[in-house]
Coordinates of C-alpha atoms and ligand atoms in Angstrom, one line a residue:
X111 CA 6.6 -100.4 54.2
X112 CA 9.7 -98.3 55.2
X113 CA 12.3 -99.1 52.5
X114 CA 15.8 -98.3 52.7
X115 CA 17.9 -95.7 50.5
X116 CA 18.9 -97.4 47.5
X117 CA 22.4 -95.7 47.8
X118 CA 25.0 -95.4 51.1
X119 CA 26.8 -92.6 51.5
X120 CA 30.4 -92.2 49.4
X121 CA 28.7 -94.2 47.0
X122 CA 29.6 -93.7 43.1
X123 CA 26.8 -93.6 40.7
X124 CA 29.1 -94.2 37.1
X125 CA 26.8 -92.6 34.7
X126 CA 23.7 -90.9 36.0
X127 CA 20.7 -89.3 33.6
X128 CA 19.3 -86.0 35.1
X129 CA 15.8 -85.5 34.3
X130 CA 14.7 -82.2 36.0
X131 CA 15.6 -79.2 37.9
X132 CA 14.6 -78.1 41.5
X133 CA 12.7 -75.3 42.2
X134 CA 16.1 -73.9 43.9
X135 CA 18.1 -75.2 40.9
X136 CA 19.4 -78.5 41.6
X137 CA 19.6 -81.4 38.8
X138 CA 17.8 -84.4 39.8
X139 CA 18.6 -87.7 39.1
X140 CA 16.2 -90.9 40.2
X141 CA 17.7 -94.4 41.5
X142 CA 14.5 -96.8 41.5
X143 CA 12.5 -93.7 41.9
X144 CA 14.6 -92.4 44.8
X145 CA 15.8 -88.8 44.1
X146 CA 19.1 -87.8 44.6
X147 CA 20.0 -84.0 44.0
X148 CA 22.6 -82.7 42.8
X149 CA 24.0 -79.2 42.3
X150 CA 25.2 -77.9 38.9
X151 CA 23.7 -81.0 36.9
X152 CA 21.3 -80.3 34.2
X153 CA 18.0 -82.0 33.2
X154 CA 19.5 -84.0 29.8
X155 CA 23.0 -84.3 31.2
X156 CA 24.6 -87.6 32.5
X157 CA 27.1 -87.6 34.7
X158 CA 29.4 -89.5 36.9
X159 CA 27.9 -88.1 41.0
X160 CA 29.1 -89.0 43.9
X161 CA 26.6 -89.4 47.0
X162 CA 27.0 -87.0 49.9
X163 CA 23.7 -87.9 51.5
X164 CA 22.1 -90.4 51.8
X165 CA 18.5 -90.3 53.6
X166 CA 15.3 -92.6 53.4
X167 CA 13.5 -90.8 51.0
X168 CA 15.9 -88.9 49.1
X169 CA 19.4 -87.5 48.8
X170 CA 22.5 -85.2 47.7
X171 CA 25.0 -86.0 45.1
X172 CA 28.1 -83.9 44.0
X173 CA 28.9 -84.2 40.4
X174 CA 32.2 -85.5 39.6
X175 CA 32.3 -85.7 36.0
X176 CA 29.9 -84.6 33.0
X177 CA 29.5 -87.2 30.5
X178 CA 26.9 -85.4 28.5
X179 CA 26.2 -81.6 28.0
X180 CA 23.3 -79.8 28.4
X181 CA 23.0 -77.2 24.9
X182 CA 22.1 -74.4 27.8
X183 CA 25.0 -75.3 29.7
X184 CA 27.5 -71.9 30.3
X185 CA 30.2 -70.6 32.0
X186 CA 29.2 -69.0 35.0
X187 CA 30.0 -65.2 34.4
X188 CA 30.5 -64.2 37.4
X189 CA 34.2 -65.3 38.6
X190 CA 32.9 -65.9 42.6
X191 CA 29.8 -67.8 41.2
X192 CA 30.1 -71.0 43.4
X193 CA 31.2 -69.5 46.8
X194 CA 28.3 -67.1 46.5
X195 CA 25.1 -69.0 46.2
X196 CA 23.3 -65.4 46.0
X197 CA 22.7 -66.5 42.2
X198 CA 21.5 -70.2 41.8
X199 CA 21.3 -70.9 38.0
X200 CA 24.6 -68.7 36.6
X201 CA 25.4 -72.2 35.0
X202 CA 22.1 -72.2 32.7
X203 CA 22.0 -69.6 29.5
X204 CA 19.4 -67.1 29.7
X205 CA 17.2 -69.0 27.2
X206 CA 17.6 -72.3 29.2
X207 CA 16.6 -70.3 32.6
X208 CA 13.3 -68.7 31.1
X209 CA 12.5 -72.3 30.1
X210 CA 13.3 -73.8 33.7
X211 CA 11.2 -71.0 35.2
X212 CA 8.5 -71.8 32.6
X213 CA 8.5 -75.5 33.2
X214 CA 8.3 -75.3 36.9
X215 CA 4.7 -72.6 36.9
X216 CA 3.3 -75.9 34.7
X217 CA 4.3 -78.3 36.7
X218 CA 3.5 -76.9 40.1
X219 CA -0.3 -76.3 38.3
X220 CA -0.5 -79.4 37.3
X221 CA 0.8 -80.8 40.6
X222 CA -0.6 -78.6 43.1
X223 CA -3.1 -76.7 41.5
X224 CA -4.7 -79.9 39.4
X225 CA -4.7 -77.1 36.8
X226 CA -3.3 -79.0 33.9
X227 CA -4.4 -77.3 31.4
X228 CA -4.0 -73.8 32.3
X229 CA -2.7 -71.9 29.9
X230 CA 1.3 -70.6 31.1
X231 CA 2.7 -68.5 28.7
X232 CA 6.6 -68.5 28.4
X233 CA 8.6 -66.7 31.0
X234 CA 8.9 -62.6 30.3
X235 CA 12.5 -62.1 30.1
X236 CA 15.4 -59.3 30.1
X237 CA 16.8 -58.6 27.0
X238 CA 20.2 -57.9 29.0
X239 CA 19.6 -59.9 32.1
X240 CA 22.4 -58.1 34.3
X241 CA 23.3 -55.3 36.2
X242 CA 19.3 -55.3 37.4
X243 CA 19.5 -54.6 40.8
X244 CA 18.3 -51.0 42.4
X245 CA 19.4 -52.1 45.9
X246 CA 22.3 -54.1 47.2
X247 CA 23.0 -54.6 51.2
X248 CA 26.4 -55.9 52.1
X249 CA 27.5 -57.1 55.4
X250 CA 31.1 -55.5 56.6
X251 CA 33.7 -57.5 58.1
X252 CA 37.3 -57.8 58.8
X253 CA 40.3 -59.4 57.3
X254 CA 43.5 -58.7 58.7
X255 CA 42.5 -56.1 60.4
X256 CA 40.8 -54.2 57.3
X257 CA 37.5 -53.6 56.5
X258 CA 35.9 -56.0 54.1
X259 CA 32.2 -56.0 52.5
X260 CA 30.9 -58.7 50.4
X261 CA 29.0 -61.8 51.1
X262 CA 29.2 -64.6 53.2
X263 CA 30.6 -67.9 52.0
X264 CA 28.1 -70.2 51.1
X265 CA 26.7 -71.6 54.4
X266 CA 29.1 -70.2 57.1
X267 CA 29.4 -66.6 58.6
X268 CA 32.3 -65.4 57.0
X269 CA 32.8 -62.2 55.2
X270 CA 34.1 -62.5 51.4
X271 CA 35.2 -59.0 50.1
X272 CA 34.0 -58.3 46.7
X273 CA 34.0 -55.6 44.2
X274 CA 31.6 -55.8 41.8
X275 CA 28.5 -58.2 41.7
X276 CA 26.8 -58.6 38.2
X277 CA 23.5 -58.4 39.1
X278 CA 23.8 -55.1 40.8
X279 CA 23.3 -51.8 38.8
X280 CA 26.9 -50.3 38.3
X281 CA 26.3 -47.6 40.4
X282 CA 25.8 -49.8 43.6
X283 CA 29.4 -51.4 43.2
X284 CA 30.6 -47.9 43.1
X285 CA 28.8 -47.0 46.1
X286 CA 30.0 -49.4 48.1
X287 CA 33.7 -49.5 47.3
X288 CA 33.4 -45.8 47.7
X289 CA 31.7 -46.1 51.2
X290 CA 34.4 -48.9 52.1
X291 CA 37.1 -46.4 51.5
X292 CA 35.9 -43.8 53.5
X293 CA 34.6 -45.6 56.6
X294 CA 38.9 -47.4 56.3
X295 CA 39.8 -43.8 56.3
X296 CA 37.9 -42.8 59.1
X297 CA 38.6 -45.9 61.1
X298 CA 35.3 -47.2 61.5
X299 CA 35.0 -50.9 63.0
X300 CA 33.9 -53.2 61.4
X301 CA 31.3 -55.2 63.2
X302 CA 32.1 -58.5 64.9
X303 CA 29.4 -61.2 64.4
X304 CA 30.6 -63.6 67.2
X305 CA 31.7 -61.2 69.7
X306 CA 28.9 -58.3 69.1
X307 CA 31.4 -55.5 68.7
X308 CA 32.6 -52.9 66.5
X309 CA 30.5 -50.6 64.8
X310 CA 29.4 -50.9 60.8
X311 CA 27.4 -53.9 60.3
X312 CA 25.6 -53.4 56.7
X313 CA 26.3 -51.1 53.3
X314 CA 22.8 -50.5 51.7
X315 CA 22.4 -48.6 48.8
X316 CA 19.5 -47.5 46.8
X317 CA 19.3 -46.5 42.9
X318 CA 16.6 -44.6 41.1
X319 CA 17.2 -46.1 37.9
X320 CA 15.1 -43.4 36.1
X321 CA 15.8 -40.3 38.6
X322 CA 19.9 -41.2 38.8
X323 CA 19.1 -40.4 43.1
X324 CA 21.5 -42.3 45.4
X325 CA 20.3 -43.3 49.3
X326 CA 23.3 -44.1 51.2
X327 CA 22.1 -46.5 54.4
X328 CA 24.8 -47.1 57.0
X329 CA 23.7 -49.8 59.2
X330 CA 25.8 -49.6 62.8
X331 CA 25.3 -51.7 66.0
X332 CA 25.6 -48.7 68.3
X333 CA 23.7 -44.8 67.6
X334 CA 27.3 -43.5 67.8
X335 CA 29.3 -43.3 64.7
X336 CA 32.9 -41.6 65.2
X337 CA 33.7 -39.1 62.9
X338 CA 30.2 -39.0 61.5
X339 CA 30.3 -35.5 60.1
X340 CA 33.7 -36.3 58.1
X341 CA 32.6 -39.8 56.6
X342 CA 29.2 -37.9 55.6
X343 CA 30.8 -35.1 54.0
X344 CA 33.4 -37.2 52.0
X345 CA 30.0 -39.9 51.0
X346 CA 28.3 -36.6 49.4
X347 CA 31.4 -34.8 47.7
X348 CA 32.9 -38.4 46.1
X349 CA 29.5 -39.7 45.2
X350 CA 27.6 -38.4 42.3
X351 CA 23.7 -38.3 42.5
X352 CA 23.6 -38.9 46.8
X353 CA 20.1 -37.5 48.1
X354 CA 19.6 -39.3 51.4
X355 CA 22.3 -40.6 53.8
X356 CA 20.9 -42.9 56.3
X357 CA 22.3 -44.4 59.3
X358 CA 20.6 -46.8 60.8
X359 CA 21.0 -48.5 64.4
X360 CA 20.7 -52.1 65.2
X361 CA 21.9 -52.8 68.6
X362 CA 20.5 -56.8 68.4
X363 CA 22.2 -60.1 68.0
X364 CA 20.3 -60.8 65.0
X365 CA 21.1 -61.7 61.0
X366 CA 17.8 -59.1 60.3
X367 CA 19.5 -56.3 58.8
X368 CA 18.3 -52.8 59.8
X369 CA 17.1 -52.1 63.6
X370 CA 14.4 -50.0 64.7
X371 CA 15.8 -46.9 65.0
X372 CA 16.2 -44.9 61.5
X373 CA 18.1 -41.1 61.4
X374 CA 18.8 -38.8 58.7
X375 CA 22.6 -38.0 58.3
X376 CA 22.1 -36.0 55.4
X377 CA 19.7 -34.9 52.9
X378 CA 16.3 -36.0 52.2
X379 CA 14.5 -39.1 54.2
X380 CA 13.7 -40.5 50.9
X381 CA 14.5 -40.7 46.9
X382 CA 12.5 -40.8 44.1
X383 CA 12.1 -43.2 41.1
X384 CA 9.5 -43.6 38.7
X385 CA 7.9 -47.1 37.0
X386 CA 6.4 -45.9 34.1
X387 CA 4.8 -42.9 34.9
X388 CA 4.2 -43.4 38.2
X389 CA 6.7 -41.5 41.0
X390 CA 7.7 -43.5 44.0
X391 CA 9.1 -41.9 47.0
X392 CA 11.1 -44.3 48.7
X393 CA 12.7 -44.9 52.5
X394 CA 14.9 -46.9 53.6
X395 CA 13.0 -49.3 55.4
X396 CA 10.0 -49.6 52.4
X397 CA 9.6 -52.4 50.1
X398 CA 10.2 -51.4 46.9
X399 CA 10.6 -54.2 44.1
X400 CA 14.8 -54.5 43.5
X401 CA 14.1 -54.7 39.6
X402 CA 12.5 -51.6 38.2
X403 CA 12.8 -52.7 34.7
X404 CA 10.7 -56.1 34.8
X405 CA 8.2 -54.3 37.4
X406 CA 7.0 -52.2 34.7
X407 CA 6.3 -55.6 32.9
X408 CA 5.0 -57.2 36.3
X409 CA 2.6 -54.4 36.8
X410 CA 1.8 -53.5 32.9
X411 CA 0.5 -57.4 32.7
X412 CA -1.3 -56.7 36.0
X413 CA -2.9 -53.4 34.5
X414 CA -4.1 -55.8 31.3
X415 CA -5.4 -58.4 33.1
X416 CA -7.5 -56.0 35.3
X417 CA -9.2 -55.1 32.3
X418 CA -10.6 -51.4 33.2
X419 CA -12.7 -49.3 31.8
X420 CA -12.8 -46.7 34.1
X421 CA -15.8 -47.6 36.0
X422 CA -14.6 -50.2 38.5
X423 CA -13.9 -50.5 41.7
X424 CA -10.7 -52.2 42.8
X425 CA -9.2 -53.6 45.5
X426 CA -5.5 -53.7 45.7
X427 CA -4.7 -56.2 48.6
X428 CA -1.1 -56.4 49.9
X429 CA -0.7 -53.2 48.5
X430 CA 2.9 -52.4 50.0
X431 CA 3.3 -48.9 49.0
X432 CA 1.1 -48.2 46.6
X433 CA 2.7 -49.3 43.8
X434 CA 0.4 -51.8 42.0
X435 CA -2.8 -49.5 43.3
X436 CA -1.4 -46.3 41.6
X437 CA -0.8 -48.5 38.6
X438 CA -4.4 -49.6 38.3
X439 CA -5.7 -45.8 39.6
X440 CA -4.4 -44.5 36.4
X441 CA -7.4 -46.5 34.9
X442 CA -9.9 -47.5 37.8
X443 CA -12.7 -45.3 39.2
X444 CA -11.6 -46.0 42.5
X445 CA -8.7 -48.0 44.2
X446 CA -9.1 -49.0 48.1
X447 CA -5.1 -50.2 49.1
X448 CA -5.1 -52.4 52.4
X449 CA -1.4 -53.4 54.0
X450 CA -0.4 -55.0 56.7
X451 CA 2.9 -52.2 57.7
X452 CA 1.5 -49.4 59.2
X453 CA 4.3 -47.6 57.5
X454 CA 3.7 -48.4 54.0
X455 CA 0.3 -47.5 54.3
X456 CA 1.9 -43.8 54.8
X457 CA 4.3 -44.0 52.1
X458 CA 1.3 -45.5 49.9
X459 CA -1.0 -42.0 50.9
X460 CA 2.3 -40.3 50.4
X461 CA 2.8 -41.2 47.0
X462 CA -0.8 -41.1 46.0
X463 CA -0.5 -37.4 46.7
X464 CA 2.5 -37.0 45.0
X465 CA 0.9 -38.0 41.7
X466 CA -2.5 -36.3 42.2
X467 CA -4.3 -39.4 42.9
X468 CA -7.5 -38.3 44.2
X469 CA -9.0 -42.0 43.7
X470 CA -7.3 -43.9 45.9
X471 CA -7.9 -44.8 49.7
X472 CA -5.7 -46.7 51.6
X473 CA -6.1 -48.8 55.2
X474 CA -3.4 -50.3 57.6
X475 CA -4.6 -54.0 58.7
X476 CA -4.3 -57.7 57.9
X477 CA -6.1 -58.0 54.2
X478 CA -8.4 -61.5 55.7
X479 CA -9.6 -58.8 58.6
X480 CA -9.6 -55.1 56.4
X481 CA -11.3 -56.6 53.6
X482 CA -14.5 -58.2 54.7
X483 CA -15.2 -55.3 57.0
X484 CA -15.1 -53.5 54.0
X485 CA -17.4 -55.5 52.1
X486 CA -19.7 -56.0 55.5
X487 CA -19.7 -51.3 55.2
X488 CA -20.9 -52.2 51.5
X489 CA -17.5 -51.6 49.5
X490 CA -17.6 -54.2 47.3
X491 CA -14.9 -54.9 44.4
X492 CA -15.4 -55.3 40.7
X493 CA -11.6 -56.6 40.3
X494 CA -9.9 -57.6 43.2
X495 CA -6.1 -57.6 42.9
X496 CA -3.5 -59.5 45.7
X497 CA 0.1 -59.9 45.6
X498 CA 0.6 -61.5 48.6
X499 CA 4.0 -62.6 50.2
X500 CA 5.4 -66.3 49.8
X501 CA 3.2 -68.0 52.0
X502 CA -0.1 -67.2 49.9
X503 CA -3.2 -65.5 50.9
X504 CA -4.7 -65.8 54.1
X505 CA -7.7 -68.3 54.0
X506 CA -9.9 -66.0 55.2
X507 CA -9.3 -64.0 52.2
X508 CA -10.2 -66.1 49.7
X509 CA -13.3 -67.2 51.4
X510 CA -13.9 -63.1 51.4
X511 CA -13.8 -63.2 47.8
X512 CA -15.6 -65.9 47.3
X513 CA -18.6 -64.3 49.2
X514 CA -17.6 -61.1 47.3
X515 CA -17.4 -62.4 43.7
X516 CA -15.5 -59.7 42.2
X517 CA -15.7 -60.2 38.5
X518 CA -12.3 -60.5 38.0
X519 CA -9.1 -61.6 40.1
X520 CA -5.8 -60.4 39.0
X521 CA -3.2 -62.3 41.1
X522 CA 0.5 -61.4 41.4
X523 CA 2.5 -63.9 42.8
X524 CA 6.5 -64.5 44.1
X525 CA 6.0 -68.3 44.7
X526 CA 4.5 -70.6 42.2
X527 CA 3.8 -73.2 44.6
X528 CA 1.4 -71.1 46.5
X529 CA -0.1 -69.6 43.7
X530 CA -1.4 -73.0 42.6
X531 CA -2.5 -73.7 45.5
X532 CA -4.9 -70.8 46.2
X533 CA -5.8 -70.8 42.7
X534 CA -7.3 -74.9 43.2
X535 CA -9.5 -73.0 46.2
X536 CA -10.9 -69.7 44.2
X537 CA -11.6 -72.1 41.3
X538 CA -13.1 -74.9 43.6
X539 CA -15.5 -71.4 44.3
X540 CA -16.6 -70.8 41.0
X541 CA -13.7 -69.2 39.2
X542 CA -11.6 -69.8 36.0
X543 CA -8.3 -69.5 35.7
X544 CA -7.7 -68.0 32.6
X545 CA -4.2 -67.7 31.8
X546 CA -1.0 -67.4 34.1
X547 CA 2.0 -65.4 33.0
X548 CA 5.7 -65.9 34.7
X549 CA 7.9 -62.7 34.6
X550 CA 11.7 -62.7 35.1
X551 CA 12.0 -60.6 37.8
X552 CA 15.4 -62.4 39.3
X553 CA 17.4 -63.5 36.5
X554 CA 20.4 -66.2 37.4
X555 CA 18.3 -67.0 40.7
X556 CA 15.7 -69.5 40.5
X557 CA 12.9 -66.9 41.5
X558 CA 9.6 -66.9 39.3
X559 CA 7.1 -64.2 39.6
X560 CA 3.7 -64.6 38.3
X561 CA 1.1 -63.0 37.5
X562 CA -2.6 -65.2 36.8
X563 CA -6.0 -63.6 35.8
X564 CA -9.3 -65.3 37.1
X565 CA -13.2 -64.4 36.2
X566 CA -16.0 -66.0 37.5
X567 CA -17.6 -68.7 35.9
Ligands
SAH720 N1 2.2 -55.0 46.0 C1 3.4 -54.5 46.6 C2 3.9 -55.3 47.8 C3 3.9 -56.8 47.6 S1 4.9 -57.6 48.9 C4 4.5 -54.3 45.6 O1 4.4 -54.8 44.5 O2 5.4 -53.5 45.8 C5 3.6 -58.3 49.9 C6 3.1 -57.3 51.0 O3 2.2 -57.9 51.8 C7 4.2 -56.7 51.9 O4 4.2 -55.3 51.8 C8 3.7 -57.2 53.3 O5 4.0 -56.3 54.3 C9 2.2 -57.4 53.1 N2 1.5 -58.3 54.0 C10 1.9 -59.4 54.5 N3 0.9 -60.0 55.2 C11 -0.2 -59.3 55.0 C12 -1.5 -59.4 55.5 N4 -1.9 -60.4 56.2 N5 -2.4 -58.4 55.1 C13 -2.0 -57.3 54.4 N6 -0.7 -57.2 53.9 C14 0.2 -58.1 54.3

């Protein structure tokens, strides 16, 4: 049976056609039906590739020449595109991006889901799909003995300095050139990777995009930070809009950004921002989507799916905090929010109270243990709502819902692949999938979210 790679290694391939596009954006080309992937190529392109890679079933190419252009083919705005690799697709137009992320929902349901006929509408995009980001964290470094914040070069540890990224609201880039000049000033040290020394490890900032509030994060491997009271000072005069200056301490050998321990500097423990008319109070630790703009449309398409009259109960599983359950409490009779962090389950009470919520009810614990207790205490669902994290809902979950048979399922999704799969198990249970709608919540990455409405049959 075992067949050999059809190519070696260093291997020239004079004019290969490229008929698709990874889920992490790589062209593929096909040699006898062996795949061979190649960055920057485009489905419709031929090209001249040479192979990096060569295993038994598939393989890397690096393309050499193009032969034939893509019409969504572009020059990659952003000048430090290629040694980045935090954007994926900067060489596809926006049009040709939305399509990619449209064509890869319908094939994964096809695929995965055996959903071939489910109705995926095309991809909700930006109209000006830059500059989106509320929250950029940059790892410091040094370069000849200065401090440098950036990124790190595509797969190694080393710090590139960088100025401005194009995905990230204005505002950040200030913040962190700003915070770069002042921790130079003060002397600060920036943190060594390989010998676990020095002091500033990340720059995180945070953006209300509709409040104009600034959180200033200072991640630092030890609790003491020399000349603290200067650097904070200088961060709150030079800075317009600064609420909250953060620093937080992560003593570990670890590439997880913040550590446990989380003090005030200065200012507020939180900001503020809105999505639609809902307010958010937000830490620095929470999870709070990084695109405020296309969450409105996430969570407007969630509202509409859900359908309320004002006489339903809903469950908001994976609730984070609180976002999607205020959303639907603007509508809903009642709202019960389960989550897994102990913490957002606060924040989630927190901002329920904040906006006069007197509907909601939230519960710390695993969604496939919270829920069917719930049910078992006779709360019992009308629409059922999960945005679940990459790896899908917990089996025990669905099987809750199956037992529960909420008339409607609104599911919110990060990971198509997933998605398609539990979908294959709720409708194997007696639902329909009735339409599933991408949204563009990363632009120039590869990232689909989705959002899919069910009923029962
Ligand atoms: N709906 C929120 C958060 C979605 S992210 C929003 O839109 O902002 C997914 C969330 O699921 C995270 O907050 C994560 O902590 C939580 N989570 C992960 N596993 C879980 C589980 N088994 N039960 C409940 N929540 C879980």
């Amino acid at each position: 049976m075992s067949k050999r790679a059809p190519v070696n290694k260093n291997d020239y391939i004079e004019d290969a056609y490229f008929e698709d596009l990874t889920h992490d954006g790589n062209g593929v080309t096909k040699i006898d039906g062996y795949p061979l992937f190649v960055p920057n190529a485009l489905p419709g392109e031929r090209g001249k590739v040479k192979v990096v890679k060569a295993s038994k079933n598939y393989g890397f190419g690096k393309l050499i020449e193009i032969h034939e252009e893509s019409q969504y083919r572009q020059e990659p705005p952003c000048p430090i595109y290629h040694q980045c690799g935090g954007c994926q697709v900067q060489h596809i137009s926006y049009e040709g991006q939305l399509k990619a992320k449209e064509k890869h929902v319908r094939d994964v349901m096809a695929r995965i889901g055996k959903l071939p006929e489910v109705p995926v509408h095309p991809a909700l995009g930006m109209e000006e799909p830059w500059r989106y980001r509320n929250k950029a964290a940059v790892p410091v470094g040094e370069r000849e003995g200065g401090l440098v914040a950036g990124f790190y070069q595509q797969r190694s540890h080393e710090i590139i300095d960088m100025d401005r990224c194009i995905i990230q609201h204005e505002k950040n880039d200030e913040i962190i050139q700003k915070v770069k000049e002042i921790c130079q000033k003060y002397g600060i040290r920036p943190y060594n990777e390989e010998k676990h020394r020095g002091t500033l490890r990340h720059i995180m900032t945070r953006y209300g995009y509709q409040t104009g509030e600034v959180m200033v994060v200072l991640v630092t491997r030890t609790a003491d930070l020399p000349n603290q009271n200067q650097i904070v000072e200088e961060i709150v005069s030079s800075i317009e809009g600064v609420k909250s200056v953060i620093q937080n301490v992560n003593t570990k050998r670890t590439n997880v950004i913040m550590g446990d321990q989380t003090k005030v500097l200065w200012g507020e423990e939180v900001i503020y921002d809105f999505i639609g008319d809902v307010k958010f109070a937000i830490s620095a630790r929470s999870f709070y989507q990084v695109n405020p703009d296309q969450t409105k449309v996430l969570y407007e398409k969630a509202l509409e799916y859900a359908d309320l009259s004002g006489d339903e109960n809903v469950i908001d599983a994976y609730c984070g905090i609180g976002t999607i359950s205020l959303f639907l409490a603007q509508k809903a009779k009642k709202v019960y929010g389960v989550e897994i962090v102990p913490q957002a389950i606060e924040d989630a009470k927190k901002n329920a109270e904040l906006n006069g919520f007197t509907n909601t009810e939230f519960e710390a614990g695993p969604a496939e243990a919270v829920i069917p207790r719930w049910y078992e205490e006779g709360i019992k669902a009308d629409v059922l709502v999960v945005d679940p994290p990459r790896k899908g809902c917990d089996e025990a979950l669905l099987n809750t819902i199956l037992e529960m048979k909420p008339r409607k399922v609104v599911y919110v999704s990060c990971n198509p692949a997933t998605l398609a799969r539990d979908l294959r198990v709720l409708e194997d249970g007696g639902y329909k999938t009735l339409e599933v709608q991408p949204v563009d919540m990363f632009p120039q990455t590869m990232h689909v979210e989705c959002v899919a409405q069910l009923v029962l049959r």
